[in-house]
Amino acid sequence: MKVGAYGLKGKEASLISIFLLCTTIIIWSWEKTPDLNVSITSHTPVQLPPENLLSSSVVSVLAPEPPIHVDVDDSPSANKKTAIEPEELHLNIASQTVPAQSYSGREEGNTEILSSASDEEAITEAKRNEDEEKTSTQEENRPDFAIGSPQRISLISGKDGAGWNNATANKVCNFARGKWVPDNRHPLYSGFGCKQWLSEMWACRLTQRTDFAYEKFRWQPKDCQMEEFERSKFFRRMQHKTLALVGDSLGRQQFQSLMCMLTGGEETHDVKDVGKEYGLALAKGALRPNGWAYRFLSTNTTILYYWSASLCDVEPIDANNPGTDYAMHLDRPPIFLRQYLDKLDVLVLNTGHHWNRVKFKANRWVMHVGGVPNTNKKIASMGSAKNLTIHSIVRWVNSQLPKYPGLKVFFRTISPRHFFGGEWNTGGSCDNTTPMSVGKEILGEESTDQVAAHAVKGTGIKLLDITAISHLRDEGHISRFSISAKPGVQDCLHWCLPGIPDTWNEILFAQI
């Protein structure tokens, strides 16, 4: 009996000991982690997709705090933590998600964008899908994404305050949305007086045209004020700097417009021809040079234009043969940009109206990709070739931005044509003289030039979106009033100057 009693007491003692031990562990655990249930909830965001995690880190970086200067030498090593700080998280994620060509600056000497002509993903939906999957991350990493934060710009460029839109840091303005409004302060120069810079064929005041109501309007963006153009402000901002327009004849119109705006349409002796500094000399047998460059001596401000209708490299296949065809390298930037990009502070690119079979035949252009004649039928179509070239030049220029952090680049969208009843050589006309007969307001958020908009998305290149606003102004074309016009032939592509291209430059000025 004694043995049984002692055995029973031993079992009870063991059970009591186990109960006490479990109770002690529970109490000890509760004391150590009283907010265990809260901690589990707070860690839920870890399961969010990477783009959301990046967004949360950007929010932390962009909080209204004193600017954070990311500098290894300035970071006290004694304060290092095991956990990644928000700014470190942002930088690490960015370095993994941004394409190397966008911000790493690698392959500096490489001017070819695609590896071979068979790389169809660069021009097909596969490429678009890839770009769309990276859209949110690339948007976060573009220099002008968070316009209101100089510290955000500093994190991207590596320089404090170096980047986009310092002049408009308080508000993001979509300059492509808005309406045309009457303004008696326009035009900004005289079509009679700006003979020093304005081609006669574009100076409608020198033609038989008698209606000039199209000159008396300005563009007013919706929900924001566009800074008014002032010559003195322009020269202050562009002192000791160079602005280059590279593109087709519409780019040349924008160049002449800007020169007239900067001189007020009056003859000046403060300007020096510096074309030779940029290789813009008249070649033997040529009707005109490949461009022009002029320097305003009082502020050392240079304005230049370079002719590159396709925005790709074009070279003779046989330099010794006057009748040779020309290799049109769709995946190479123009040689001018490769040689002189380091001298530029503001660059405006455009292309569009030479991508047709008539122009290709007249210029004897032969498509090349990867340094050899193109054999890919998908690329051979005009639309695909144009898209490939625009994406290629944008990607190349974007890859150069880390080397030139002060460079501001714009891609101007295509200027609309207004031929009605036919084309330029089949009786097409644009006889309307009533301002904004098709409407006066643009409310859409997206650009109507989707090719250009898609190309610059996620890059450090800004879209100078002028397509929709110019589409409303069909009365502003040269029409039948060209000095050299032939019966039945009208110019519904180029614009009268003063005119619509002045507005392009006003929008450009507001973003410099």
Short mmCIF file of C-alpha atoms in Angstrom, two decimals:
data_model
loop_
_atom_site.label_atom_id
_atom_site.label_comp_id
_atom_site.label_asym_id
_atom_site.label_seq_id
_atom_site.Cartn_x
_atom_site.Cartn_y
_atom_site.Cartn_z
CA MET A 1 0.00 0.00 0.00
CA LYS A 2 2.81 2.36 0.86
CA VAL A 3 4.44 1.72 -2.45
CA GLY A 4 1.19 2.49 -4.33
CA ALA A 5 0.66 5.67 -2.35
CA TYR A 6 4.15 6.83 -2.98
CA GLY A 7 3.70 6.05 -6.70
CA LEU A 8 0.47 8.07 -6.86
CA LYS A 9 2.08 10.99 -5.11
CA GLY A 10 5.00 10.80 -7.58
CA LYS A 11 2.63 11.02 -10.59
CA GLU A 12 0.76 13.95 -9.07
CA ALA A 13 4.04 15.71 -8.40
CA SER A 14 5.14 15.18 -12.00
CA LEU A 15 1.86 16.57 -13.39
CA ILE A 16 2.04 19.57 -11.10
CA SER A 17 5.64 20.20 -12.15
CA ILE A 18 4.74 20.03 -15.84
CA PHE A 19 1.80 22.40 -15.32
CA LEU A 20 3.94 24.89 -13.45
CA LEU A 21 6.67 24.72 -16.09
CA CYS A 22 4.19 25.39 -18.93
CA THR A 23 2.61 28.25 -17.01
CA THR A 24 6.03 29.75 -16.36
CA ILE A 25 6.97 29.56 -20.05
CA ILE A 26 3.70 31.20 -21.14
CA ILE A 27 4.05 34.01 -18.63
CA TRP A 28 7.70 34.55 -19.57
CA SER A 29 6.86 34.64 -23.29
CA TRP A 30 4.05 37.13 -22.73
CA GLU A 31 6.32 39.41 -20.75
CA LYS A 32 8.94 39.33 -23.48
CA THR A 33 6.51 39.88 -26.45
CA PRO A 34 3.28 41.46 -25.15
CA ASP A 35 2.45 42.77 -28.65
CA LEU A 36 2.94 39.46 -30.43
CA ASN A 37 -0.40 39.69 -32.17
CA VAL A 38 0.33 43.26 -33.38
CA SER A 39 3.75 42.27 -34.72
CA ILE A 40 2.28 39.58 -36.91
CA THR A 41 -0.17 42.04 -38.40
CA SER A 42 2.46 44.71 -38.94
CA HIS A 43 4.61 42.37 -41.01
CA THR A 44 1.88 41.63 -43.52
CA PRO A 45 3.14 44.23 -46.09
CA VAL A 46 6.23 42.11 -46.65
CA GLN A 47 4.06 39.96 -48.89
CA LEU A 48 3.27 42.90 -51.21
CA PRO A 49 4.62 42.86 -54.78
CA PRO A 50 8.05 44.46 -55.31
CA GLU A 51 6.61 47.55 -56.99
CA ASN A 52 4.45 48.28 -53.95
CA LEU A 53 7.41 47.77 -51.68
CA LEU A 54 9.36 50.21 -53.79
CA SER A 55 6.53 52.71 -53.64
CA SER A 56 6.44 52.52 -49.86
CA SER A 57 10.15 53.15 -49.71
CA VAL A 58 9.82 56.12 -52.02
CA VAL A 59 7.13 57.58 -49.79
CA SER A 60 9.52 57.31 -46.88
CA VAL A 61 12.29 58.98 -48.83
CA LEU A 62 10.01 61.77 -50.02
CA ALA A 63 8.68 62.62 -46.57
CA PRO A 64 8.88 66.35 -45.69
CA GLU A 65 12.20 66.14 -43.93
CA PRO A 66 15.54 67.89 -44.44
CA PRO A 67 17.30 66.72 -47.63
CA ILE A 68 19.11 63.40 -47.31
CA HIS A 69 22.52 63.37 -48.92
CA VAL A 70 23.51 59.84 -49.81
CA ASP A 71 27.26 59.84 -49.37
CA VAL A 72 29.29 56.96 -47.99
CA ASP A 73 31.85 59.29 -46.47
CA ASP A 74 29.21 61.25 -44.59
CA SER A 75 27.45 58.20 -43.16
CA PRO A 76 28.64 57.52 -39.59
CA SER A 77 29.69 53.88 -39.46
CA ALA A 78 28.86 53.73 -35.74
CA ASN A 79 25.18 54.15 -36.59
CA LYS A 80 24.96 51.23 -38.98
CA LYS A 81 21.91 49.02 -38.45
CA THR A 82 21.06 45.51 -39.46
CA ALA A 83 17.73 46.63 -40.94
CA ILE A 84 17.78 48.50 -44.26
CA GLU A 85 16.86 52.15 -43.92
CA PRO A 86 14.24 53.55 -46.35
CA GLU A 87 16.79 55.43 -48.47
CA GLU A 88 19.04 52.36 -48.62
CA LEU A 89 16.08 50.20 -49.57
CA HIS A 90 15.17 52.57 -52.36
CA LEU A 91 18.67 52.70 -53.78
CA ASN A 92 19.18 48.95 -53.60
CA ILE A 93 15.88 48.16 -55.27
CA ALA A 94 16.48 50.77 -57.94
CA SER A 95 19.87 49.33 -58.79
CA GLN A 96 18.27 45.93 -59.37
CA THR A 97 15.20 46.96 -61.33
CA VAL A 98 16.32 49.79 -63.60
CA PRO A 99 17.68 48.54 -66.95
CA ALA A 100 21.45 48.89 -67.09
CA GLN A 101 21.28 51.08 -70.18
CA SER A 102 19.02 53.53 -68.39
CA TYR A 103 21.17 54.59 -65.47
CA SER A 104 24.36 52.58 -65.21
CA GLY A 105 26.23 54.38 -67.97
CA ARG A 106 27.77 51.12 -69.17
CA GLU A 107 28.84 50.48 -72.75
CA GLU A 108 29.64 54.14 -73.21
CA GLY A 109 31.19 53.60 -76.60
CA ASN A 110 28.43 51.39 -77.90
CA THR A 111 26.12 53.15 -80.33
CA GLU A 112 24.10 50.13 -81.36
CA ILE A 113 21.00 49.39 -79.35
CA LEU A 114 19.90 46.00 -80.63
CA SER A 115 22.16 42.99 -80.88
CA SER A 116 20.93 41.69 -84.22
CA ALA A 117 18.32 42.11 -86.90
CA SER A 118 16.55 39.03 -85.65
CA ASP A 119 15.86 40.54 -82.23
CA GLU A 120 12.13 40.82 -82.88
CA GLU A 121 11.27 41.35 -79.23
CA ALA A 122 12.56 44.90 -79.53
CA ILE A 123 9.76 45.80 -81.91
CA THR A 124 6.97 43.37 -81.02
CA GLU A 125 4.49 42.95 -78.22
CA ALA A 126 7.02 40.99 -76.21
CA LYS A 127 9.05 44.13 -75.78
CA ARG A 128 5.98 46.19 -74.98
CA ASN A 129 4.87 43.71 -72.37
CA GLU A 130 8.30 43.74 -70.81
CA ASP A 131 8.26 47.52 -70.70
CA GLU A 132 4.77 47.58 -69.20
CA GLU A 133 5.78 45.15 -66.47
CA LYS A 134 8.57 47.52 -65.50
CA THR A 135 6.53 50.68 -65.90
CA SER A 136 5.84 51.35 -62.23
CA THR A 137 9.42 50.72 -61.18
CA GLN A 138 10.85 52.77 -64.04
CA GLU A 139 8.43 55.60 -63.31
CA GLU A 140 9.70 55.63 -59.75
CA ASN A 141 13.28 55.86 -60.94
CA ARG A 142 13.00 58.50 -63.64
CA PRO A 143 14.66 61.78 -62.61
CA ASP A 144 11.48 63.81 -63.01
CA PHE A 145 9.11 61.41 -61.26
CA ALA A 146 8.78 63.25 -57.96
CA ILE A 147 9.00 66.79 -59.20
CA GLY A 148 8.35 68.33 -55.82
CA SER A 149 11.37 66.82 -54.15
CA PRO A 150 14.92 68.05 -54.74
CA GLN A 151 16.10 65.33 -52.38
CA ARG A 152 14.50 62.68 -54.62
CA ILE A 153 16.33 64.16 -57.60
CA SER A 154 19.57 64.09 -55.67
CA LEU A 155 19.17 60.38 -54.93
CA ILE A 156 18.77 59.59 -58.60
CA SER A 157 21.37 61.84 -60.21
CA GLY A 158 24.03 61.68 -57.53
CA LYS A 159 24.07 65.48 -57.38
CA ASP A 160 22.09 67.61 -54.97
CA GLY A 161 19.35 69.37 -56.87
CA ALA A 162 20.59 68.21 -60.28
CA GLY A 163 17.67 67.07 -62.39
CA TRP A 164 14.35 68.03 -63.85
CA ASN A 165 11.86 70.79 -63.15
CA ASN A 166 13.59 72.74 -60.41
CA ALA A 167 11.83 75.81 -61.77
CA THR A 168 8.39 74.19 -61.44
CA ALA A 169 9.03 72.16 -58.30
CA ASN A 170 5.81 73.19 -56.58
CA LYS A 171 3.36 71.83 -59.12
CA VAL A 172 3.19 69.23 -61.85
CA CYS A 173 1.64 70.71 -64.98
CA ASN A 174 0.42 68.75 -67.97
CA PHE A 175 1.06 71.37 -70.63
CA ALA A 176 -0.73 69.28 -73.27
CA ARG A 177 -4.10 69.75 -71.57
CA GLY A 178 -5.77 73.12 -71.94
CA LYS A 179 -7.23 75.50 -74.49
CA TRP A 180 -6.35 78.23 -76.94
CA VAL A 181 -7.29 81.72 -75.74
CA PRO A 182 -7.15 85.11 -77.50
CA ASP A 183 -4.10 87.20 -76.59
CA ASN A 184 -3.32 90.56 -78.15
CA ARG A 185 0.27 90.34 -76.89
CA HIS A 186 0.91 87.77 -79.59
CA PRO A 187 2.70 87.33 -81.90
CA LEU A 188 6.00 87.61 -80.04
CA TYR A 189 7.81 89.00 -83.10
CA SER A 190 7.09 90.51 -86.48
CA GLY A 191 6.75 88.35 -89.55
CA PHE A 192 7.99 91.31 -91.56
CA GLY A 193 10.94 92.11 -89.34
CA CYS A 194 12.53 88.71 -88.63
CA LYS A 195 14.15 88.39 -92.04
CA GLN A 196 17.54 87.65 -90.49
CA TRP A 197 16.37 84.21 -89.33
CA LEU A 198 13.06 83.45 -91.02
CA SER A 199 12.89 81.64 -94.36
CA GLU A 200 10.74 83.48 -96.86
CA MET A 201 8.79 80.33 -97.66
CA TRP A 202 7.53 80.24 -94.06
CA ALA A 203 6.98 83.97 -93.53
CA CYS A 204 3.31 84.21 -94.40
CA ARG A 205 3.33 87.99 -93.88
CA LEU A 206 5.46 88.16 -97.03
CA THR A 207 2.92 86.22 -99.09
CA GLN A 208 -0.48 87.05 -100.51
CA ARG A 209 -2.19 85.88 -97.35
CA THR A 210 -4.43 88.56 -95.82
CA ASP A 211 -5.91 86.87 -92.72
CA PHE A 212 -3.63 86.74 -89.67
CA ALA A 213 -6.05 86.00 -86.87
CA TYR A 214 -4.10 82.79 -86.21
CA GLU A 215 -1.27 84.89 -84.75
CA LYS A 216 -3.39 86.24 -81.88
CA PHE A 217 -3.72 83.20 -79.65
CA ARG A 218 -1.77 81.61 -76.86
CA TRP A 219 -2.02 78.20 -75.22
CA GLN A 220 -3.39 78.08 -71.67
CA PRO A 221 -2.83 74.77 -69.80
CA LYS A 222 -5.69 73.49 -67.69
CA ASP A 223 -5.48 73.85 -63.88
CA CYS A 224 -2.03 75.49 -63.93
CA GLN A 225 -0.32 78.60 -65.17
CA MET A 226 2.33 78.35 -67.87
CA GLU A 227 5.20 80.72 -67.29
CA GLU A 228 5.14 83.57 -69.78
CA PHE A 229 8.02 83.65 -72.23
CA GLU A 230 10.52 86.43 -71.59
CA ARG A 231 13.77 86.83 -73.47
CA SER A 232 15.63 88.08 -70.42
CA LYS A 233 14.58 85.04 -68.38
CA PHE A 234 15.55 82.70 -71.17
CA PHE A 235 19.03 84.17 -71.45
CA ARG A 236 19.55 84.09 -67.69
CA ARG A 237 18.68 80.40 -67.58
CA MET A 238 20.72 79.59 -70.67
CA GLN A 239 23.78 81.70 -69.88
CA HIS A 240 26.95 79.82 -70.93
CA LYS A 241 24.74 77.00 -72.24
CA THR A 242 23.76 75.40 -75.54
CA LEU A 243 20.31 74.40 -76.77
CA ALA A 244 20.13 72.05 -79.75
CA LEU A 245 17.17 71.05 -81.90
CA VAL A 246 17.79 67.86 -83.88
CA GLY A 247 15.21 66.62 -86.34
CA ASP A 248 13.41 67.29 -89.62
CA SER A 249 12.10 70.45 -91.29
CA LEU A 250 9.53 70.93 -88.51
CA GLY A 251 12.49 71.05 -86.12
CA ARG A 252 14.03 73.67 -88.38
CA GLN A 253 10.82 75.69 -88.14
CA GLN A 254 11.01 75.48 -84.36
CA PHE A 255 14.65 76.64 -84.54
CA GLN A 256 13.80 79.66 -86.69
CA SER A 257 10.85 80.45 -84.45
CA LEU A 258 13.09 80.43 -81.38
CA MET A 259 15.69 82.67 -83.02
CA CYS A 260 12.95 85.17 -83.89
CA MET A 261 11.54 85.01 -80.36
CA LEU A 262 14.98 85.62 -78.82
CA THR A 263 15.67 88.64 -81.03
CA GLY A 264 12.13 90.00 -81.01
CA GLY A 265 12.21 89.74 -84.77
CA GLU A 266 14.76 92.55 -84.96
CA GLU A 267 18.15 92.44 -86.58
CA THR A 268 20.96 92.10 -84.07
CA HIS A 269 24.75 92.15 -84.19
CA ASP A 270 25.10 90.37 -80.87
CA VAL A 271 24.97 86.99 -82.63
CA LYS A 272 27.92 85.07 -84.01
CA ASP A 273 27.85 82.14 -86.41
CA VAL A 274 29.62 79.25 -84.63
CA GLY A 275 28.53 76.44 -86.95
CA LYS A 276 32.12 75.29 -87.54
CA GLU A 277 32.45 74.43 -83.84
CA TYR A 278 29.78 71.78 -84.41
CA GLY A 279 30.83 70.60 -87.87
CA LEU A 280 28.01 72.54 -89.53
CA ALA A 281 29.91 73.83 -92.53
CA LEU A 282 28.56 73.92 -96.08
CA ALA A 283 29.78 70.81 -97.87
CA LYS A 284 31.01 70.96 -101.43
CA GLY A 285 28.08 70.84 -103.85
CA ALA A 286 25.50 71.11 -101.06
CA LEU A 287 22.66 73.63 -101.20
CA ARG A 288 22.85 74.23 -97.46
CA PRO A 289 24.77 72.91 -94.46
CA ASN A 290 23.48 70.12 -92.21
CA GLY A 291 22.51 72.75 -89.69
CA TRP A 292 23.20 76.12 -88.13
CA ALA A 293 24.58 77.29 -84.80
CA TYR A 294 24.48 80.85 -83.47
CA ARG A 295 25.84 82.26 -80.24
CA PHE A 296 24.43 85.28 -78.41
CA LEU A 297 27.64 86.92 -77.26
CA SER A 298 26.24 88.90 -74.34
CA THR A 299 25.27 85.71 -72.45
CA ASN A 300 27.34 83.10 -74.28
CA THR A 301 24.12 81.29 -75.21
CA THR A 302 24.22 79.00 -78.25
CA ILE A 303 21.16 77.92 -80.23
CA LEU A 304 21.68 75.30 -82.93
CA TYR A 305 19.77 73.10 -85.32
CA TYR A 306 21.01 69.86 -86.88
CA TRP A 307 19.23 68.19 -89.76
CA SER A 308 18.43 64.56 -88.99
CA ALA A 309 15.04 63.72 -90.45
CA SER A 310 15.14 60.11 -89.24
CA LEU A 311 17.09 60.52 -85.96
CA CYS A 312 19.38 57.67 -86.91
CA ASP A 313 22.85 57.37 -88.40
CA VAL A 314 22.98 57.67 -92.20
CA GLU A 315 26.18 57.08 -94.15
CA PRO A 316 27.05 56.42 -97.82
CA ILE A 317 27.48 52.77 -98.67
CA ASP A 318 30.14 53.69 -101.24
CA ALA A 319 31.71 57.05 -100.44
CA ASN A 320 33.47 57.15 -103.81
CA ASN A 321 30.27 56.78 -105.81
CA PRO A 322 28.18 59.96 -106.19
CA GLY A 323 25.08 57.89 -106.93
CA THR A 324 25.50 55.54 -104.00
CA ASP A 325 22.72 54.41 -101.72
CA TYR A 326 22.87 55.33 -98.04
CA ALA A 327 22.92 52.94 -95.13
CA MET A 328 20.24 54.00 -92.67
CA HIS A 329 21.24 52.46 -89.33
CA LEU A 330 17.96 52.25 -87.44
CA ASP A 331 19.71 51.28 -84.20
CA ARG A 332 22.42 53.93 -84.18
CA PRO A 333 22.11 57.58 -83.12
CA PRO A 334 23.19 60.29 -85.56
CA ILE A 335 26.94 60.86 -85.63
CA PHE A 336 26.34 64.48 -84.61
CA LEU A 337 24.97 63.39 -81.24
CA ARG A 338 27.78 60.90 -80.70
CA GLN A 339 30.31 63.64 -81.31
CA TYR A 340 28.74 66.67 -79.65
CA LEU A 341 26.37 65.47 -76.94
CA ASP A 342 28.86 66.51 -74.27
CA LYS A 343 28.60 70.12 -75.45
CA LEU A 344 24.82 70.33 -75.09
CA ASP A 345 22.71 71.47 -72.13
CA VAL A 346 19.23 71.21 -73.64
CA LEU A 347 18.38 68.81 -76.47
CA VAL A 348 15.08 68.64 -78.39
CA LEU A 349 14.55 65.65 -80.71
CA ASN A 350 11.88 65.03 -83.33
CA THR A 351 11.13 62.82 -86.30
CA GLY A 352 8.08 61.53 -88.12
CA HIS A 353 7.29 62.85 -91.59
CA HIS A 354 10.09 61.18 -93.56
CA TRP A 355 8.99 57.65 -92.72
CA ASN A 356 7.37 56.85 -96.05
CA ARG A 357 8.43 55.04 -99.22
CA VAL A 358 8.56 58.23 -101.29
CA LYS A 359 11.13 59.83 -98.98
CA PHE A 360 13.13 56.62 -98.69
CA LYS A 361 13.35 56.29 -102.47
CA ALA A 362 14.22 59.95 -102.99
CA ASN A 363 16.98 59.83 -100.36
CA ARG A 364 18.18 56.36 -101.45
CA TRP A 365 17.97 55.10 -97.87
CA VAL A 366 18.54 51.40 -97.21
CA MET A 367 17.55 50.08 -93.78
CA HIS A 368 20.38 48.58 -91.72
CA VAL A 369 20.18 46.93 -88.29
CA GLY A 370 23.18 45.62 -86.41
CA GLY A 371 25.51 47.08 -89.04
CA VAL A 372 24.11 44.99 -91.90
CA PRO A 373 21.18 45.37 -94.33
CA ASN A 374 17.92 44.53 -92.64
CA THR A 375 16.33 41.21 -93.59
CA ASN A 376 13.57 41.18 -90.98
CA LYS A 377 10.25 41.74 -92.73
CA LYS A 378 8.59 42.97 -89.56
CA ILE A 379 11.17 45.74 -89.22
CA ALA A 380 10.95 46.56 -92.93
CA SER A 381 7.49 48.11 -92.61
CA MET A 382 7.58 51.88 -92.21
CA GLY A 383 5.76 51.87 -88.90
CA SER A 384 8.01 49.24 -87.35
CA ALA A 385 11.19 50.89 -88.63
CA LYS A 386 10.10 54.23 -87.24
CA ASN A 387 9.16 52.71 -83.87
CA LEU A 388 12.45 50.85 -83.66
CA THR A 389 14.42 54.02 -84.41
CA ILE A 390 12.55 56.18 -81.92
CA HIS A 391 12.98 53.60 -79.15
CA SER A 392 16.65 53.19 -80.08
CA ILE A 393 17.53 56.89 -79.98
CA VAL A 394 15.63 57.39 -76.74
CA ARG A 395 17.34 54.43 -75.09
CA TRP A 396 20.77 55.56 -76.26
CA VAL A 397 20.35 59.16 -75.10
CA ASN A 398 18.93 57.95 -71.80
CA SER A 399 21.99 55.73 -71.31
CA GLN A 400 24.18 58.83 -71.64
CA LEU A 401 22.40 60.92 -69.02
CA PRO A 402 24.45 59.63 -66.06
CA LYS A 403 27.56 61.00 -67.76
CA TYR A 404 25.92 64.40 -68.32
CA PRO A 405 23.68 65.05 -65.28
CA GLY A 406 23.04 68.64 -66.32
CA LEU A 407 21.65 67.68 -69.73
CA LYS A 408 17.90 68.11 -70.22
CA VAL A 409 16.39 66.17 -73.10
CA PHE A 410 12.98 66.52 -74.72
CA PHE A 411 11.36 64.40 -77.40
CA ARG A 412 8.89 66.53 -79.31
CA THR A 413 5.83 64.65 -80.51
CA ILE A 414 4.86 64.67 -84.16
CA SER A 415 3.46 67.81 -85.73
CA PRO A 416 0.06 67.06 -87.36
CA ARG A 417 -0.71 67.39 -91.05
CA HIS A 418 -4.03 68.77 -92.27
CA PHE A 419 -4.52 67.67 -95.88
CA PHE A 420 -8.20 67.42 -96.78
CA GLY A 421 -9.46 65.83 -99.98
CA GLY A 422 -6.13 64.28 -100.94
CA GLU A 423 -2.40 64.41 -100.29
CA TRP A 424 0.08 67.17 -101.07
CA ASN A 425 0.46 65.91 -104.66
CA THR A 426 -3.11 64.78 -105.25
CA GLY A 427 -5.09 67.94 -104.60
CA GLY A 428 -5.07 67.90 -100.80
CA SER A 429 -5.83 71.30 -99.28
CA CYS A 430 -6.13 73.21 -96.00
CA ASP A 431 -8.07 76.32 -96.96
CA ASN A 432 -9.69 76.96 -93.59
CA THR A 433 -8.94 80.40 -92.17
CA THR A 434 -11.19 80.24 -89.11
CA PRO A 435 -9.20 79.69 -85.91
CA MET A 436 -10.04 76.48 -84.07
CA SER A 437 -12.96 75.47 -86.25
CA VAL A 438 -12.54 71.88 -85.00
CA GLY A 439 -12.40 72.85 -81.32
CA LYS A 440 -10.24 74.82 -78.93
CA GLU A 441 -9.72 72.57 -75.91
CA ILE A 442 -7.79 69.38 -75.11
CA LEU A 443 -8.85 67.46 -72.01
CA GLY A 444 -7.24 64.05 -72.52
CA GLU A 445 -4.47 63.00 -70.15
CA GLU A 446 -2.60 60.81 -72.64
CA SER A 447 -0.56 61.97 -75.61
CA THR A 448 -2.02 61.35 -79.05
CA ASP A 449 1.49 60.42 -80.23
CA GLN A 450 1.65 57.06 -78.50
CA VAL A 451 4.87 55.98 -80.21
CA ALA A 452 6.86 58.85 -78.70
CA ALA A 453 5.02 58.66 -75.38
CA HIS A 454 5.72 54.95 -75.03
CA ALA A 455 9.38 55.40 -75.98
CA VAL A 456 10.15 57.99 -73.28
CA LYS A 457 8.12 56.30 -70.56
CA GLY A 458 10.35 55.27 -67.70
CA THR A 459 13.33 57.30 -68.94
CA GLY A 460 14.89 60.63 -68.02
CA ILE A 461 13.65 62.16 -71.28
CA LYS A 462 10.67 64.50 -71.21
CA LEU A 463 7.86 64.49 -73.75
CA LEU A 464 7.32 67.85 -75.41
CA ASP A 465 3.73 67.03 -76.32
CA ILE A 466 2.48 69.36 -79.05
CA THR A 467 0.46 67.03 -81.29
CA ALA A 468 -3.09 67.47 -80.00
CA ILE A 469 -2.82 71.20 -79.35
CA SER A 470 -1.45 71.75 -82.87
CA HIS A 471 -4.17 69.58 -84.38
CA LEU A 472 -6.72 72.22 -83.36
CA ARG A 473 -4.96 74.86 -85.49
CA ASP A 474 -5.37 73.73 -89.09
CA GLU A 475 -5.78 77.37 -90.17
CA GLY A 476 -2.17 78.05 -89.24
CA HIS A 477 -0.55 76.15 -92.13
CA ILE A 478 1.08 77.85 -95.10
CA SER A 479 -1.63 76.38 -97.32
CA ARG A 480 -1.78 77.79 -100.84
CA PHE A 481 0.14 80.94 -99.91
CA SER A 482 3.61 79.49 -100.36
CA ILE A 483 5.83 81.80 -102.42
CA SER A 484 6.78 78.91 -104.69
CA ALA A 485 3.39 77.20 -104.65
CA LYS A 486 2.20 75.59 -107.83
CA PRO A 487 -1.49 75.40 -108.80
CA GLY A 488 -3.14 72.52 -106.97
CA VAL A 489 -0.27 72.07 -104.51
CA GLN A 490 -0.65 73.26 -100.91
CA ASP A 491 1.63 73.04 -97.89
CA CYS A 492 -0.53 71.64 -95.10
CA LEU A 493 2.46 70.30 -93.20
CA HIS A 494 4.58 73.34 -92.38
CA TRP A 495 3.31 76.29 -90.37
CA CYS A 496 3.19 80.02 -90.94
CA LEU A 497 5.70 81.93 -88.82
CA PRO A 498 4.93 83.65 -86.52
CA GLY A 499 2.57 80.85 -85.60
CA ILE A 500 2.09 77.51 -83.92
CA PRO A 501 5.80 76.58 -83.47
CA ASP A 502 6.13 79.68 -81.27
CA THR A 503 3.82 77.93 -78.81
CA TRP A 504 6.03 74.83 -78.88
CA ASN A 505 8.89 77.04 -77.76
CA GLU A 506 6.80 78.70 -75.07
CA ILE A 507 6.02 75.26 -73.63
CA LEU A 508 9.71 74.33 -73.92
CA PHE A 509 10.73 77.51 -72.10
CA ALA A 510 8.32 76.75 -69.27
CA GLN A 511 10.13 73.44 -68.68
CA ILE A 512 13.76 74.55 -68.94
#
